[in-house]
CSV table of N, CA and C in Angstrom, one decimal:
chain,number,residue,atom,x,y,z
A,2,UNK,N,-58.2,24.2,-5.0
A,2,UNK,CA,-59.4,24.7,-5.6
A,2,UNK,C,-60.3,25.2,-4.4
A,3,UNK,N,-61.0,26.2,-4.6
A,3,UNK,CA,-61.9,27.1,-3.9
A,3,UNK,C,-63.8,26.4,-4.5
A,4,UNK,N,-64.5,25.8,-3.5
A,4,UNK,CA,-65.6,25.8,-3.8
A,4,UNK,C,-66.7,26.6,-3.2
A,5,UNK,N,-67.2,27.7,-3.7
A,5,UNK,CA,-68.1,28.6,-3.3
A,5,UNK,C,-69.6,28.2,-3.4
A,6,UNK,N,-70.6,28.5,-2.5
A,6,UNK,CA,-72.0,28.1,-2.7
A,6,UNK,C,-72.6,28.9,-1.5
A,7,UNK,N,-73.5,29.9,-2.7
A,7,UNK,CA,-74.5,31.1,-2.3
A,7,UNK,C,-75.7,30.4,-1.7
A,8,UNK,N,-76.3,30.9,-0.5
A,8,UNK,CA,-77.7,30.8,0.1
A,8,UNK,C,-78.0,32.0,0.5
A,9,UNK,N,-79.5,32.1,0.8
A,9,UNK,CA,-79.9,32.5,1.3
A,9,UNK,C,-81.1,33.9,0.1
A,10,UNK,N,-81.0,33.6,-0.8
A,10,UNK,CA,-81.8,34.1,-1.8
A,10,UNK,C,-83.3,33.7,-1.7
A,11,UNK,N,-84.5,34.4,-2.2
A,11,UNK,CA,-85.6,34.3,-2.4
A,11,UNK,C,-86.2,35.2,-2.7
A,12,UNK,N,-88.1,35.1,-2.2
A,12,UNK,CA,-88.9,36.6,-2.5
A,12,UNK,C,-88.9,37.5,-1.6
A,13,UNK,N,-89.2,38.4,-2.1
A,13,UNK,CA,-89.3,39.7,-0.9
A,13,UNK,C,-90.3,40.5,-1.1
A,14,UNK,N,-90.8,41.4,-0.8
A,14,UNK,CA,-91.9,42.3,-1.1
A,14,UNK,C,-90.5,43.8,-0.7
A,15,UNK,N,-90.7,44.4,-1.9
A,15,UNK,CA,-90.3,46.1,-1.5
A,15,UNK,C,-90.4,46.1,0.0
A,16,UNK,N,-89.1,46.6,0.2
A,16,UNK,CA,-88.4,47.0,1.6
A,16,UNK,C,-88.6,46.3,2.4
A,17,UNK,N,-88.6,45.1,2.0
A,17,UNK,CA,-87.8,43.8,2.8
A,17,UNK,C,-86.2,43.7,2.6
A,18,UNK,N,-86.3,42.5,3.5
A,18,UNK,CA,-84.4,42.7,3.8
A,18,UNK,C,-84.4,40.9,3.7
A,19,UNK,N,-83.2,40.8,3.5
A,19,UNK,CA,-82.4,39.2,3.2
A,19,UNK,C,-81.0,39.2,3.2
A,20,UNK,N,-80.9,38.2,3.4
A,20,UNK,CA,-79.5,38.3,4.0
A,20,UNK,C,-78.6,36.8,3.0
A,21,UNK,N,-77.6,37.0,2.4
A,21,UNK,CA,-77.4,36.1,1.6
A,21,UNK,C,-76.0,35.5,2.3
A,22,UNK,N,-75.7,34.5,2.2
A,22,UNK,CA,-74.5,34.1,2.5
A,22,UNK,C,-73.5,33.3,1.6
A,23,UNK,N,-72.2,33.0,1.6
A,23,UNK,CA,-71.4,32.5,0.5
A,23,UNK,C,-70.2,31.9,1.6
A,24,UNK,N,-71.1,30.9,1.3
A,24,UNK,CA,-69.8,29.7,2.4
A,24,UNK,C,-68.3,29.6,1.0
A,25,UNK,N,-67.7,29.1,1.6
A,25,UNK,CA,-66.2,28.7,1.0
A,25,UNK,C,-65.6,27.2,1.7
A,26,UNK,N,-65.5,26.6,0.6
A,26,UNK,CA,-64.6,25.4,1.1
A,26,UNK,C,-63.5,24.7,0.4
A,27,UNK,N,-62.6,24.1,0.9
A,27,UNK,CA,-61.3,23.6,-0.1
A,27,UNK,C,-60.3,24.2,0.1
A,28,UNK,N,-60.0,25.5,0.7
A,28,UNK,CA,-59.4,26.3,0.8
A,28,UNK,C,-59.4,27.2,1.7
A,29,UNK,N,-58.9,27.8,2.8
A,29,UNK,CA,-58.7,28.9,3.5
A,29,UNK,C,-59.3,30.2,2.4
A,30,UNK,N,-60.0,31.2,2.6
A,30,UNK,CA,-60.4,32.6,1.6
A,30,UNK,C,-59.8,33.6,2.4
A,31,UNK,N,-59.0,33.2,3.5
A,31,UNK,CA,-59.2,34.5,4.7
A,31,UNK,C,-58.0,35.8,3.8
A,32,UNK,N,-57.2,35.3,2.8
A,32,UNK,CA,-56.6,36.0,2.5
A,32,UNK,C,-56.7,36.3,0.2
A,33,UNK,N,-58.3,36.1,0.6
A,33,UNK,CA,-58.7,36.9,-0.8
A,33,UNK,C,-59.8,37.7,-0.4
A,34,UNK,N,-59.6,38.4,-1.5
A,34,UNK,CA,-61.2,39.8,-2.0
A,34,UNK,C,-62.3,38.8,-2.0
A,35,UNK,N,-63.1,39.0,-1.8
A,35,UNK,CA,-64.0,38.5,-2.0
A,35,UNK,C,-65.4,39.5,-2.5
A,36,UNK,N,-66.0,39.4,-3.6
A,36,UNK,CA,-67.0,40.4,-4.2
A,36,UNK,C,-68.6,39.6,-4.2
A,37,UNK,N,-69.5,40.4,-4.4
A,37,UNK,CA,-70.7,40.1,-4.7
A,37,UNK,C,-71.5,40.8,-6.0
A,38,UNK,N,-71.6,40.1,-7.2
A,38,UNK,CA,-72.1,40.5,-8.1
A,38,UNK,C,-73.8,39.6,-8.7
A,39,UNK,N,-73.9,40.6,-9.1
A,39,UNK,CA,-75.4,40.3,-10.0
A,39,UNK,C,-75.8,39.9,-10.7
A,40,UNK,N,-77.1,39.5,-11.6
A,40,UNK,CA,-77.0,39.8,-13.5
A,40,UNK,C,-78.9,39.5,-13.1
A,41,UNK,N,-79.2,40.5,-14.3
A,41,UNK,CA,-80.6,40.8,-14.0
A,41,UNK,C,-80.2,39.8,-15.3
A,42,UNK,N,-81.7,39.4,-16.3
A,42,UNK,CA,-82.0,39.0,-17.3
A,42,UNK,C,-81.8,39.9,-18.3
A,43,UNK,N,-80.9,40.0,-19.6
A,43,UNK,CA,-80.6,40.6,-20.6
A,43,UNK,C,-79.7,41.7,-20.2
A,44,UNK,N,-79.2,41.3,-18.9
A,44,UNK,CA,-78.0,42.5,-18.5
A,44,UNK,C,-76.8,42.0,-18.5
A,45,UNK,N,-76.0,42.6,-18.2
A,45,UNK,CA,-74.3,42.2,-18.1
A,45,UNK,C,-74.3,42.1,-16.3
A,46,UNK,N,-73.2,41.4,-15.9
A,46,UNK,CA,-73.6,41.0,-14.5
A,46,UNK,C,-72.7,42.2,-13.6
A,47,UNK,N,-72.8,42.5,-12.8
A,47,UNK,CA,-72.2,44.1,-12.5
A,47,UNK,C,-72.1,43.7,-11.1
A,48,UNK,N,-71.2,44.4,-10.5
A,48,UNK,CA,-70.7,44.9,-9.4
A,48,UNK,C,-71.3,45.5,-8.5
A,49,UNK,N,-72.0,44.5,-7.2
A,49,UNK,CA,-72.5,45.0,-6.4
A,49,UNK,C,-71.9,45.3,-4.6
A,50,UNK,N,-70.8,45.1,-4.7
A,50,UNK,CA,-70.2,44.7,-3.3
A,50,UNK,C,-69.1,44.2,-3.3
A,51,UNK,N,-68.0,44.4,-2.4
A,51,UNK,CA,-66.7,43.8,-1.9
A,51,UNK,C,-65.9,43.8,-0.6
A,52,UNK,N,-65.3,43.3,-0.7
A,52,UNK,CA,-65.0,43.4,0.5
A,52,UNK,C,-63.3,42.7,0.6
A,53,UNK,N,-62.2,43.5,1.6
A,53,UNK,CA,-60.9,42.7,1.2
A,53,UNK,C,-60.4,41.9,2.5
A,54,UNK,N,-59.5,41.3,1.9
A,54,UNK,CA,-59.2,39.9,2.5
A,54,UNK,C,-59.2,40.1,3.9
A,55,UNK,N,-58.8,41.8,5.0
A,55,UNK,CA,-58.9,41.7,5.9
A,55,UNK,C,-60.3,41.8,6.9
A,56,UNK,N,-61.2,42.7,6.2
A,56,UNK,CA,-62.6,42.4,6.5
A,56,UNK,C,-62.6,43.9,6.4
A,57,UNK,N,-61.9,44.4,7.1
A,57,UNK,CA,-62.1,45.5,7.5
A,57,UNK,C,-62.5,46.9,6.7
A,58,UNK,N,-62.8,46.3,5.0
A,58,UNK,CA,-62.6,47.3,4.1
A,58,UNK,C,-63.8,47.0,3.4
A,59,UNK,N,-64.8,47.6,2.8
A,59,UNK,CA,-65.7,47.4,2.2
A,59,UNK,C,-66.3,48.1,1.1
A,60,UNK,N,-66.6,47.8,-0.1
A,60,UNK,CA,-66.9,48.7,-1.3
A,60,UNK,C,-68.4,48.3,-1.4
A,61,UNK,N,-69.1,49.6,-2.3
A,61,UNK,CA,-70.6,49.3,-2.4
A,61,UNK,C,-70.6,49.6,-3.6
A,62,UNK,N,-71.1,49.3,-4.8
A,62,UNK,CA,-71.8,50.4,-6.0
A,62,UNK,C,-73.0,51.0,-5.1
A,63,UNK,N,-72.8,52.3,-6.4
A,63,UNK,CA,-73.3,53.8,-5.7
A,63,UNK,C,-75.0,53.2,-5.7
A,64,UNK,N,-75.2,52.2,-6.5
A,64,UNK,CA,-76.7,51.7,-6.3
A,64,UNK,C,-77.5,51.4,-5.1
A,65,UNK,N,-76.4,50.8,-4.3
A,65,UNK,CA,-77.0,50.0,-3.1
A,65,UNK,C,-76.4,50.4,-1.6
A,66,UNK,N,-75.5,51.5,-1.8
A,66,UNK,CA,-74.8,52.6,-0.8
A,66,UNK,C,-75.9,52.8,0.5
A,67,UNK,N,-75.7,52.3,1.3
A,67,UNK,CA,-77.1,52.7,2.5
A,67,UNK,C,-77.7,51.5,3.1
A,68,UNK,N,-78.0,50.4,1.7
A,68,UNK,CA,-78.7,49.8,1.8
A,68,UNK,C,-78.3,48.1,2.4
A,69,UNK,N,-76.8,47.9,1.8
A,69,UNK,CA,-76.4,46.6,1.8
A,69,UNK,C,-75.1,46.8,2.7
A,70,UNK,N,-75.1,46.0,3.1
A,70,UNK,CA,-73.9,45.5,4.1
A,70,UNK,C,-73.0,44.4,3.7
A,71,UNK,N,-71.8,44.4,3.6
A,71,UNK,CA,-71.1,43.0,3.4
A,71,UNK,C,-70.0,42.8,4.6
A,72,UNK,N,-70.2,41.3,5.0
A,72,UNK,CA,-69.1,41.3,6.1
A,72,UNK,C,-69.0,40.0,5.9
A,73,UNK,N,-67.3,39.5,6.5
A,73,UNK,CA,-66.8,38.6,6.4
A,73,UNK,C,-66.5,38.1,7.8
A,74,UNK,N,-67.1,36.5,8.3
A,74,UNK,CA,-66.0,35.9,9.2
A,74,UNK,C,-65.3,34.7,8.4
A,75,UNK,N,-64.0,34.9,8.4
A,75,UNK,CA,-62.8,33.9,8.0
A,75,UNK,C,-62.7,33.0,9.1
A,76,UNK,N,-62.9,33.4,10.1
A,76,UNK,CA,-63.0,31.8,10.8
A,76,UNK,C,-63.9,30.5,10.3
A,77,UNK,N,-65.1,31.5,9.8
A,77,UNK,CA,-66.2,30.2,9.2
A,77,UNK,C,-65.9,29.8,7.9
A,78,UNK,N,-65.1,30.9,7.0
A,78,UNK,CA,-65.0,31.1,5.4
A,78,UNK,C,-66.0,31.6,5.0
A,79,UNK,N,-66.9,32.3,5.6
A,79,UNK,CA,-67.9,32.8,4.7
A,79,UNK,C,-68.2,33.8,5.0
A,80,UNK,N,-69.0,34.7,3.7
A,80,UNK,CA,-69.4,36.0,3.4
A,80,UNK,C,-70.6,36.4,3.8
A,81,UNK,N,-71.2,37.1,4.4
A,81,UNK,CA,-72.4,37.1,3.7
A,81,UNK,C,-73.1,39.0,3.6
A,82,UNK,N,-74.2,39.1,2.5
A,82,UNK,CA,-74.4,40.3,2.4
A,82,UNK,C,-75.9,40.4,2.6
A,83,UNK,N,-75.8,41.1,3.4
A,83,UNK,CA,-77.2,41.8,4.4
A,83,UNK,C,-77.9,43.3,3.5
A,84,UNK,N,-78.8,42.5,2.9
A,84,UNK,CA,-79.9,43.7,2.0
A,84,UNK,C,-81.0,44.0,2.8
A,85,UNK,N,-81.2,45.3,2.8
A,85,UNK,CA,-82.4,45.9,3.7
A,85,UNK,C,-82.8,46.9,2.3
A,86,UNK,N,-84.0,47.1,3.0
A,86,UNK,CA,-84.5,48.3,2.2
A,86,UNK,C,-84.8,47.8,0.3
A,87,UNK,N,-84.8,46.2,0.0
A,87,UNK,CA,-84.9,46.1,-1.1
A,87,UNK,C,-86.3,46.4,-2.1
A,88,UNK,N,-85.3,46.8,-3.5
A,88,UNK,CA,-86.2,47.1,-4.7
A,88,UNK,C,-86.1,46.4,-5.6
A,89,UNK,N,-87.5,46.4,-6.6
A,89,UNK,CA,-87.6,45.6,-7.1
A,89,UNK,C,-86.6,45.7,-8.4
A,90,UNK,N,-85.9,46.7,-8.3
A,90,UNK,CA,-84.5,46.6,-9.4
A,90,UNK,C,-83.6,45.8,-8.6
A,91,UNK,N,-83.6,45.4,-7.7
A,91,UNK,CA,-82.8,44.5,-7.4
A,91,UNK,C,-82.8,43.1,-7.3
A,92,UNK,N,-83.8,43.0,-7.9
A,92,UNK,CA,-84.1,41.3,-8.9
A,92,UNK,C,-82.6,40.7,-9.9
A,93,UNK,N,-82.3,40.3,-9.4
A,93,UNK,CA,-81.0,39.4,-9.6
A,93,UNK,C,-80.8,38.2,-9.6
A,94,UNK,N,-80.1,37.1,-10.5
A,94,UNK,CA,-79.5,36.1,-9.8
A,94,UNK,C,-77.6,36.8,-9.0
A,95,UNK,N,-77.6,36.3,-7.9
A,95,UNK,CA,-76.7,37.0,-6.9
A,95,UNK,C,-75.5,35.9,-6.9
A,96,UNK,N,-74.3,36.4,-7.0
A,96,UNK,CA,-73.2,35.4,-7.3
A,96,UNK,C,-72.2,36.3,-6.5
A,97,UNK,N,-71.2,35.1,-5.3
A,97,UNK,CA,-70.1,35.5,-4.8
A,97,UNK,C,-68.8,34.9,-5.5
A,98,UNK,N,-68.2,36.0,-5.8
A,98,UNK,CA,-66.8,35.5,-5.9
A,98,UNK,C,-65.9,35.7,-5.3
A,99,UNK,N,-64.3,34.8,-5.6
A,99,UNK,CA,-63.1,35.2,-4.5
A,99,UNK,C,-61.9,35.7,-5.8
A,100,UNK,N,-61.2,36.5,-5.3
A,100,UNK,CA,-59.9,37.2,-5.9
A,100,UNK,C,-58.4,36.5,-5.6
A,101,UNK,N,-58.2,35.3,-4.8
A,101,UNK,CA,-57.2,34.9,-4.4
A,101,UNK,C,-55.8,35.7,-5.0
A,102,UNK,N,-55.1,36.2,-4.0
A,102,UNK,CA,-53.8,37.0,-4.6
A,102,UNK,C,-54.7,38.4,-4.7
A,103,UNK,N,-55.5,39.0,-4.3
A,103,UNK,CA,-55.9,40.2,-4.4
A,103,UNK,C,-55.9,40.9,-2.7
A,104,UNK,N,-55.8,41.9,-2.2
A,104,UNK,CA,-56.3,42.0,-0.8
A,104,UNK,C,-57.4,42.8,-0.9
A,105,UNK,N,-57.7,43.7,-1.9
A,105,UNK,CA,-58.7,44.5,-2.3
A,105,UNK,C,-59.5,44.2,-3.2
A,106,UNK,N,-61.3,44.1,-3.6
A,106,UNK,CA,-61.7,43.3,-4.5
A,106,UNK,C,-61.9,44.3,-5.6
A,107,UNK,N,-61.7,43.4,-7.4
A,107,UNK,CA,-61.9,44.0,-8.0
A,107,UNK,C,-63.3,43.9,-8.6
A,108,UNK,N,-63.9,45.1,-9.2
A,108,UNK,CA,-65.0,45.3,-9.7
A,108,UNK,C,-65.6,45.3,-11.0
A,109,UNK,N,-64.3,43.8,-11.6
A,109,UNK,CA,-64.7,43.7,-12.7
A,109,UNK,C,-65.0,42.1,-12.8
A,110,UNK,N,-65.6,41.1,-13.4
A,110,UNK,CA,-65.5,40.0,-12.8
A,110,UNK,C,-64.2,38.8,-13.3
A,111,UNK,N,-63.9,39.3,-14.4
A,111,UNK,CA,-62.3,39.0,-14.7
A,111,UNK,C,-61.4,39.0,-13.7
A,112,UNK,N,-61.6,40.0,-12.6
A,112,UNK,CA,-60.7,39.8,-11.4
A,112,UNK,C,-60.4,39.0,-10.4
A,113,UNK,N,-62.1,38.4,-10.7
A,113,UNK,CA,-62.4,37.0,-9.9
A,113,UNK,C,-62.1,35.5,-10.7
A,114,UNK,N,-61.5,34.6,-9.0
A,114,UNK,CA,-60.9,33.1,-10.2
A,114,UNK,C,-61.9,32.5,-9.6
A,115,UNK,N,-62.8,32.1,-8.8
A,115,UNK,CA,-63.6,31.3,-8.2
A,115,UNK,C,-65.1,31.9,-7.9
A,116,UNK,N,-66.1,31.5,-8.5
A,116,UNK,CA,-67.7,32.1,-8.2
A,116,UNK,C,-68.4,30.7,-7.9
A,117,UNK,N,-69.9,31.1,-7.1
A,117,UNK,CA,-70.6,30.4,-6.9
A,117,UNK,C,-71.7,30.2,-7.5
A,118,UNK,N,-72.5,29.4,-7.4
A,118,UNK,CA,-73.4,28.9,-8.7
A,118,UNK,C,-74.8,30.1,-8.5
A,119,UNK,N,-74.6,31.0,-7.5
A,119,UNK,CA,-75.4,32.3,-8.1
A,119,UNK,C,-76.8,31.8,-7.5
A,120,UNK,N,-77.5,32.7,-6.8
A,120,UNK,CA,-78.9,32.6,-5.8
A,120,UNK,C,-80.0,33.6,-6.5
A,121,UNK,N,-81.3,33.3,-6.5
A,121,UNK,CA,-81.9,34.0,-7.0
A,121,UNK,C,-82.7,34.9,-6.0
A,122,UNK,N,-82.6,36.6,-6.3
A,122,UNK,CA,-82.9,36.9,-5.4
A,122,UNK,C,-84.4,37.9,-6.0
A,123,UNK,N,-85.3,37.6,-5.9
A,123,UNK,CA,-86.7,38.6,-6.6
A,123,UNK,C,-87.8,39.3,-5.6
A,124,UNK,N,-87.7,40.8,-6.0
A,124,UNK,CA,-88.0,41.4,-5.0
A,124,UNK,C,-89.7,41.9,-5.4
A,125,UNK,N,-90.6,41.9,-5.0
A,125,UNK,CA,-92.1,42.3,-5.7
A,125,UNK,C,-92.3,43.7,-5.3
A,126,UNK,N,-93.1,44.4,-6.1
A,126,UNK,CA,-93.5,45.7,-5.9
A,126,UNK,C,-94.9,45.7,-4.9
């Protein structure tokens, strides 16, 4: 079993930047997808980020393209994703998951077998 747990969430004022991280423990992740998804209040929780088991590969929704960074070191197990430039649509609780058996992450959250208990991240106008 894979135990995941997000930090690094809080307030921000518009076009501030934060930086979240998603340790892993129990398990080596160096050889899953690993994704970063959302869920505003009364929304479905969507696909904001990924990234595959080698590091080297990185997916954005077209939302946050510019803005967000995801990188992986596997030597530590952990993720983390670096937001600049945030808006206050991007008020989230912010959840990492892993794809074990995937090398590429998928962008649906069915794809994912292991998530973390989700960070809250609220951005002020």
């Amino acid at each position: 079993q894979v135990q995941l747990v997000e930090s690094g969430g809080g307030l921000v004022q518009a076009g501030g930047s934060l930086r979240l991280s998603c340790a892993a423990s129990g398990r080596t992740f160096s050889s899953y997808a690993m994704g970063w998804f959302r869920q505003a209040p009364g929304e479905e929780r969507e696909f904001v980020a990924g990234i595959s088991w080698s590091g080297r590969s990185a997916y954005y929704a077209d939302s946050v393209k510019g803005r967000f960074t995801l990188s992986r070191d596997n030597a530590k197990n952990t993720v983390y994703l670096q937001m600049n430039s945030l808006k206050p649509e991007d008020t989230a609780v912010y959840y990492c998951a892993a794809a074990p058996g995937s090398s590429y992450p998928p962008t649906r959250p069915v794809g994912y077998d292991y998530w973390g208990q989700g960070t809250q991240v609220t951005v002020s106008s």
